[in-house]
Backbone as JSON Lines, residues from 0, in Angstrom:
{"i":0,"aa":"X","n":[83.23,81.65,-10.83],"ca":[82.69,81.89,-12.71],"c":[84.58,83.07,-12.97]}
{"i":1,"aa":"X","n":[84.88,83.83,-12.37],"ca":[85.53,84.43,-13.1],"c":[87.38,83.75,-13.47]}
{"i":2,"aa":"X","n":[87.3,82.43,-12.24],"ca":[88.48,82.12,-12.47],"c":[88.61,81.44,-13.72]}
{"i":3,"aa":"X","n":[87.02,81.21,-14.01],"ca":[87.35,79.57,-15.17],"c":[87.23,81.0,-16.79]}
{"i":4,"aa":"X","n":[86.46,81.66,-16.52],"ca":[86.19,82.9,-17.31],"c":[87.52,83.51,-17.04]}
{"i":5,"aa":"X","n":[88.98,83.7,-16.72],"ca":[90.0,83.63,-17.23],"c":[91.46,83.35,-17.07]}
{"i":6,"aa":"X","n":[90.92,81.4,-17.52],"ca":[91.28,80.62,-18.39],"c":[90.53,80.48,-19.34]}
{"i":7,"aa":"X","n":[89.79,81.07,-19.19],"ca":[89.2,80.39,-21.52],"c":[89.7,81.34,-21.85]}
{"i":8,"aa":"X","n":[89.92,82.71,-21.55],"ca":[90.62,84.61,-21.98],"c":[92.37,83.67,-22.2]}
{"i":9,"aa":"X","n":[93.31,82.89,-21.66],"ca":[94.56,82.85,-21.54],"c":[94.71,81.46,-22.42]}
{"i":10,"aa":"X","n":[93.39,79.98,-22.76],"ca":[93.63,79.21,-23.12],"c":[93.68,79.6,-24.54]}
{"i":11,"aa":"X","n":[92.61,80.42,-24.81],"ca":[92.08,80.89,-26.7],"c":[93.46,82.49,-27.07]}
{"i":12,"aa":"X","n":[93.94,83.12,-25.94],"ca":[95.04,84.04,-26.56],"c":[96.65,83.2,-26.84]}
{"i":13,"aa":"X","n":[96.44,81.76,-26.28],"ca":[97.67,81.33,-26.49],"c":[98.01,80.66,-27.83]}
{"i":14,"aa":"X","n":[96.44,79.81,-27.52],"ca":[96.04,79.78,-29.4],"c":[96.19,80.23,-30.55]}
{"i":15,"aa":"X","n":[95.44,81.67,-30.35],"ca":[96.08,82.71,-31.57],"c":[97.47,82.85,-31.88]}
{"i":16,"aa":"X","n":[98.48,83.53,-30.35],"ca":[99.31,83.21,-30.41],"c":[100.31,82.93,-31.73]}
{"i":17,"aa":"X","n":[100.15,81.59,-31.18],"ca":[101.49,80.23,-31.48],"c":[100.74,79.92,-32.89]}
{"i":18,"aa":"X","n":[99.52,80.07,-34.01],"ca":[98.79,80.34,-34.84],"c":[99.66,81.86,-35.37]}
{"i":19,"aa":"X","n":[99.79,82.51,-35.12],"ca":[100.06,83.49,-35.9],"c":[101.57,83.92,-36.51]}
{"i":20,"aa":"X","n":[102.52,83.11,-35.96],"ca":[103.85,82.84,-36.22],"c":[103.68,82.58,-37.86]}
{"i":21,"aa":"X","n":[102.63,81.04,-38.44],"ca":[102.93,80.92,-38.96],"c":[102.53,81.52,-40.3]}
{"i":22,"aa":"X","n":[103.31,80.86,-42.17],"ca":[103.82,82.25,-43.3],"c":[103.42,81.2,-43.99]}
{"i":23,"aa":"X","n":[101.9,81.69,-45.06],"ca":[101.14,81.14,-45.95],"c":[101.99,80.59,-46.67]}
{"i":24,"aa":"X","n":[101.73,79.14,-47.52],"ca":[102.94,79.09,-48.52],"c":[103.33,80.14,-49.9]}
{"i":25,"aa":"X","n":[101.84,81.13,-50.21],"ca":[101.76,81.47,-50.8],"c":[102.49,82.89,-50.96]}
{"i":26,"aa":"X","n":[102.51,83.22,-49.94],"ca":[103.29,84.09,-49.05],"c":[104.71,84.34,-49.12]}
{"i":27,"aa":"X","n":[105.78,82.73,-48.93],"ca":[106.81,82.79,-48.45],"c":[107.57,83.11,-49.67]}
{"i":28,"aa":"X","n":[108.95,83.22,-50.18],"ca":[109.84,83.21,-51.08],"c":[110.12,82.55,-51.03]}
{"i":29,"aa":"X","n":[110.56,82.19,-52.7],"ca":[110.67,81.52,-53.5],"c":[112.22,80.56,-52.78]}
{"i":30,"aa":"X","n":[113.2,81.27,-51.91],"ca":[114.17,80.69,-51.76],"c":[113.75,79.69,-50.4]}
{"i":31,"aa":"X","n":[112.55,80.14,-49.52],"ca":[112.26,79.12,-48.43],"c":[111.68,78.22,-49.33]}
{"i":32,"aa":"X","n":[110.86,78.36,-49.95],"ca":[110.08,76.65,-50.24],"c":[111.07,76.61,-50.43]}
{"i":33,"aa":"X","n":[112.03,76.12,-51.09],"ca":[113.37,75.47,-51.76],"c":[114.12,75.21,-50.47]}
{"i":34,"aa":"X","n":[114.84,76.34,-50.22],"ca":[115.1,75.78,-48.16],"c":[113.78,74.63,-47.4]}
{"i":35,"aa":"X","n":[112.9,74.71,-47.56],"ca":[111.69,73.33,-47.05],"c":[111.31,72.2,-47.93]}
{"i":36,"aa":"X","n":[111.47,72.58,-48.8],"ca":[111.9,71.65,-49.69],"c":[113.09,70.1,-49.21]}
{"i":37,"aa":"X","n":[114.16,71.13,-48.99],"ca":[115.34,70.12,-49.15],"c":[115.5,69.12,-47.79]}
{"i":38,"aa":"X","n":[115.12,69.99,-46.47],"ca":[114.83,70.24,-45.58],"c":[113.97,68.18,-45.75]}
{"i":39,"aa":"X","n":[112.52,68.79,-45.69],"ca":[112.16,67.58,-46.52],"c":[112.88,66.06,-47.14]}
{"i":40,"aa":"X","n":[113.03,66.3,-47.84],"ca":[114.66,65.71,-48.01],"c":[115.6,65.13,-47.89]}
{"i":41,"aa":"X","n":[116.25,66.11,-46.63],"ca":[117.1,65.38,-46.4],"c":[116.62,64.16,-45.18]}
{"i":42,"aa":"X","n":[115.32,64.07,-44.19],"ca":[115.48,63.31,-44.07],"c":[115.08,61.85,-44.5]}
{"i":43,"aa":"X","n":[114.74,61.52,-45.71],"ca":[114.47,60.75,-46.88],"c":[115.94,60.47,-46.85]}
{"i":44,"aa":"X","n":[116.8,61.24,-47.66],"ca":[118.48,61.01,-48.74],"c":[119.49,61.18,-47.4]}
{"i":45,"aa":"X","n":[119.21,61.31,-46.53],"ca":[120.48,62.02,-45.83],"c":[121.68,62.81,-46.95]}
{"i":46,"aa":"X","n":[121.02,63.84,-46.77],"ca":[122.4,64.61,-48.39],"c":[123.42,65.88,-47.13]}
{"i":47,"aa":"X","n":[124.02,66.01,-47.93],"ca":[125.57,66.04,-47.54],"c":[125.46,67.81,-47.94]}
{"i":48,"aa":"X","n":[126.09,68.61,-47.37],"ca":[126.14,70.62,-47.4],"c":[125.74,70.47,-48.42]}
{"i":49,"aa":"X","n":[126.42,69.85,-49.68],"ca":[127.1,69.76,-50.59],"c":[126.05,70.15,-51.45]}
{"i":50,"aa":"X","n":[125.49,68.69,-51.57],"ca":[124.21,68.78,-52.03],"c":[122.85,69.57,-51.6]}
{"i":51,"aa":"X","n":[122.71,70.27,-50.76],"ca":[121.42,70.57,-50.13],"c":[122.23,72.16,-50.9]}
{"i":52,"aa":"X","n":[123.05,72.3,-50.88],"ca":[123.06,73.63,-51.28],"c":[122.45,73.9,-52.82]}
{"i":53,"aa":"X","n":[123.32,72.33,-53.69],"ca":[122.77,72.67,-55.14],"c":[121.56,72.92,-55.2]}
{"i":54,"aa":"X","n":[120.83,71.93,-54.43],"ca":[119.38,71.66,-54.41],"c":[118.29,72.62,-54.2]}
{"i":55,"aa":"X","n":[119.42,73.78,-53.37],"ca":[117.81,74.62,-52.54],"c":[118.57,75.74,-53.9]}
{"i":56,"aa":"X","n":[119.42,75.3,-54.85],"ca":[119.89,76.69,-56.49],"c":[119.13,76.12,-57.23]}
{"i":57,"aa":"X","n":[118.12,74.44,-56.79],"ca":[118.01,73.6,-58.11],"c":[116.66,74.32,-58.02]}
{"i":58,"aa":"X","n":[116.03,74.29,-56.83],"ca":[114.49,74.2,-56.62],"c":[114.16,75.59,-56.51]}
{"i":59,"aa":"X","n":[114.85,76.61,-55.66],"ca":[114.57,78.41,-56.35],"c":[115.16,78.46,-58.03]}
{"i":60,"aa":"X","n":[114.88,77.56,-58.5],"ca":[115.07,77.83,-60.3],"c":[113.87,77.17,-60.58]}
{"i":61,"aa":"X","n":[113.56,76.77,-60.38],"ca":[112.45,75.47,-61.65],"c":[111.53,75.95,-60.24]}
{"i":62,"aa":"X","n":[111.02,76.75,-58.56],"ca":[109.61,77.74,-59.07],"c":[109.72,78.62,-59.37]}
{"i":63,"aa":"X","n":[110.33,79.13,-59.25],"ca":[110.86,80.49,-60.6],"c":[110.59,79.4,-61.78]}
{"i":64,"aa":"X","n":[110.41,78.66,-62.45],"ca":[110.35,78.29,-63.92],"c":[108.87,78.36,-63.62]}
{"i":65,"aa":"X","n":[108.65,77.59,-63.03],"ca":[106.88,76.9,-62.67],"c":[106.19,77.64,-62.52]}
{"i":66,"aa":"X","n":[106.19,79.32,-61.51],"ca":[105.58,79.92,-61.96],"c":[104.82,81.14,-63.39]}
{"i":67,"aa":"X","n":[106.0,80.72,-64.39],"ca":[105.69,81.51,-65.66],"c":[105.54,80.97,-66.98]}
{"i":68,"aa":"X","n":[103.82,82.3,-66.76],"ca":[103.32,81.0,-68.03],"c":[104.06,80.38,-69.48]}
{"i":69,"aa":"X","n":[103.51,79.61,-69.56],"ca":[104.56,78.74,-70.58],"c":[103.16,77.55,-72.29]}
{"i":70,"aa":"X","n":[103.84,77.31,-72.9],"ca":[103.24,76.22,-73.26],"c":[104.01,74.9,-72.29]}
{"i":71,"aa":"X","n":[103.08,73.24,-73.17],"ca":[103.07,72.03,-73.05],"c":[104.2,72.36,-73.39]}
{"i":72,"aa":"X","n":[104.82,72.19,-74.42],"ca":[105.86,71.12,-75.13],"c":[107.07,71.86,-74.11]}
{"i":73,"aa":"X","n":[107.21,72.89,-73.71],"ca":[108.11,73.92,-72.62],"c":[108.37,73.02,-71.48]}
{"i":74,"aa":"X","n":[106.63,73.16,-71.51],"ca":[107.01,72.48,-69.03],"c":[107.23,71.18,-69.65]}
{"i":75,"aa":"X","n":[106.87,70.13,-70.03],"ca":[107.94,69.05,-70.86],"c":[109.76,68.88,-70.92]}
{"i":76,"aa":"X","n":[109.12,69.88,-71.48],"ca":[111.12,70.02,-71.81],"c":[111.91,70.56,-70.44]}
{"i":77,"aa":"X","n":[111.71,71.94,-69.99],"ca":[111.83,72.02,-68.38],"c":[111.42,71.11,-67.4]}
{"i":78,"aa":"X","n":[110.78,70.23,-67.32],"ca":[111.01,68.92,-66.03],"c":[111.97,67.89,-66.18]}
{"i":79,"aa":"X","n":[111.75,67.88,-68.27],"ca":[113.59,66.82,-68.37],"c":[114.69,67.53,-68.17]}
{"i":80,"aa":"X","n":[114.8,69.02,-68.1],"ca":[116.51,68.91,-67.65],"c":[116.02,69.49,-66.67]}
{"i":81,"aa":"X","n":[115.34,69.86,-65.07],"ca":[115.55,69.42,-63.88],"c":[115.42,67.72,-63.63]}
{"i":82,"aa":"X","n":[115.41,67.28,-64.31],"ca":[115.24,65.74,-63.23],"c":[116.51,65.59,-64.17]}
{"i":83,"aa":"X","n":[117.5,65.55,-65.34],"ca":[118.86,65.47,-65.51],"c":[119.76,66.44,-64.06]}
{"i":84,"aa":"X","n":[119.38,67.28,-63.9],"ca":[120.2,68.42,-63.16],"c":[120.26,66.87,-61.06]}
{"i":85,"aa":"X","n":[119.29,66.4,-61.14],"ca":[118.6,66.03,-59.64],"c":[119.29,64.6,-60.1]}
{"i":86,"aa":"X","n":[119.6,64.02,-61.13],"ca":[120.15,62.43,-61.62],"c":[121.93,63.47,-61.22]}
{"i":87,"aa":"X","n":[121.95,65.04,-61.51],"ca":[123.64,65.16,-61.76],"c":[123.85,65.3,-59.96]}
{"i":88,"aa":"X","n":[122.86,65.38,-59.2],"ca":[123.44,66.61,-58.12],"c":[123.69,65.31,-56.85]}
{"i":89,"aa":"X","n":[122.67,63.65,-57.29],"ca":[122.37,63.04,-56.56],"c":[122.71,61.82,-56.44]}
{"i":90,"aa":"X","n":[123.31,60.61,-55.35],"ca":[123.99,59.86,-56.0],"c":[123.04,59.04,-56.58]}
{"i":91,"aa":"X","n":[123.07,57.36,-57.45],"ca":[122.37,56.79,-58.05],"c":[120.99,56.29,-56.78]}
{"i":92,"aa":"X","n":[122.13,55.77,-54.71],"ca":[121.86,54.64,-54.18],"c":[120.42,55.86,-53.85]}
{"i":93,"aa":"X","n":[120.19,57.97,-53.21],"ca":[119.71,58.37,-53.07],"c":[118.29,58.73,-54.23]}
{"i":94,"aa":"X","n":[118.81,58.46,-55.31],"ca":[117.97,58.94,-56.7],"c":[116.86,57.89,-56.21]}
{"i":95,"aa":"X","n":[117.04,56.85,-56.89],"ca":[116.7,55.3,-56.45],"c":[114.93,55.95,-55.06]}
{"i":96,"aa":"X","n":[116.66,56.22,-54.36],"ca":[115.27,55.84,-52.82],"c":[114.62,57.19,-52.82]}
{"i":97,"aa":"X","n":[114.36,58.08,-53.83],"ca":[113.89,59.42,-53.99],"c":[112.55,59.0,-54.79]}
{"i":98,"aa":"X","n":[112.79,58.03,-55.94],"ca":[111.52,57.37,-56.77],"c":[111.07,56.84,-55.97]}
{"i":99,"aa":"X","n":[111.81,56.19,-55.11],"ca":[110.2,55.17,-54.53],"c":[109.7,55.93,-53.28]}
{"i":100,"aa":"X","n":[110.29,56.66,-52.27],"ca":[109.91,57.13,-51.59],"c":[108.91,57.48,-52.31]}
{"i":101,"aa":"X","n":[108.54,58.52,-53.19],"ca":[107.78,59.35,-53.77],"c":[106.71,58.8,-54.08]}
{"i":102,"aa":"X","n":[106.64,57.28,-54.48],"ca":[105.28,56.5,-55.09],"c":[105.58,56.82,-56.3]}
{"i":103,"aa":"X","n":[105.78,57.3,-57.24],"ca":[105.98,57.32,-58.3],"c":[107.13,56.68,-59.55]}
{"i":104,"aa":"X","n":[106.07,56.03,-60.44],"ca":[107.47,55.71,-61.25],"c":[108.79,56.15,-62.16]}
{"i":105,"aa":"X","n":[109.95,56.38,-62.16],"ca":[110.42,57.33,-63.49],"c":[109.99,57.51,-64.3]}
{"i":106,"aa":"X","n":[109.29,58.0,-65.23],"ca":[108.92,58.28,-66.37],"c":[110.67,58.31,-67.78]}
{"i":107,"aa":"X","n":[110.08,58.0,-68.42],"ca":[111.69,58.25,-69.5],"c":[110.69,59.91,-69.79]}
{"i":108,"aa":"X","n":[112.9,60.34,-71.07],"ca":[112.9,61.53,-70.77],"c":[112.35,61.95,-72.02]}
{"i":109,"aa":"X","n":[110.93,61.5,-72.46],"ca":[110.95,61.32,-74.4],"c":[109.96,62.18,-74.12]}
{"i":110,"aa":"X","n":[110.25,63.09,-75.61],"ca":[109.22,63.66,-75.71],"c":[107.4,62.79,-76.45]}
{"i":111,"aa":"X","n":[106.78,62.5,-75.36],"ca":[105.38,61.38,-76.53],"c":[104.71,61.54,-77.71]}
{"i":112,"aa":"X","n":[104.89,60.64,-78.28],"ca":[104.65,61.49,-79.78],"c":[103.31,61.05,-79.86]}
{"i":113,"aa":"X","n":[102.81,62.35,-80.69],"ca":[101.07,62.62,-80.72],"c":[100.13,61.47,-81.47]}
{"i":114,"aa":"X","n":[99.18,61.1,-80.88],"ca":[98.4,60.19,-81.87],"c":[97.79,61.03,-82.52]}
{"i":115,"aa":"X","n":[97.18,60.17,-83.52],"ca":[95.88,60.41,-84.88],"c":[95.24,58.98,-85.0]}
């Protein structure tokens, strides 16, 4: 019985120690979130080092923009500028691969007309 209790104690402490190293997303810095996003993209797109640096800067800026309160019109214009910068950083083949892997068709960068 003592051996069983000791074994249970070892197993439970090892599980709790393994989970203590996990950092919640809301506690991560902007740059850490950007690095995480770029690592995920690198698996899909096979980025070079220059592209990685530019994307980290872009996503750090994008995360900072997303946290600020803004109007709908301003959000659309920022989305358009981020998409344009993303197209400039990636090659056409990488951009197409990104669009296909995201499962979302590319929307035109136009502001929709209001309906009355």
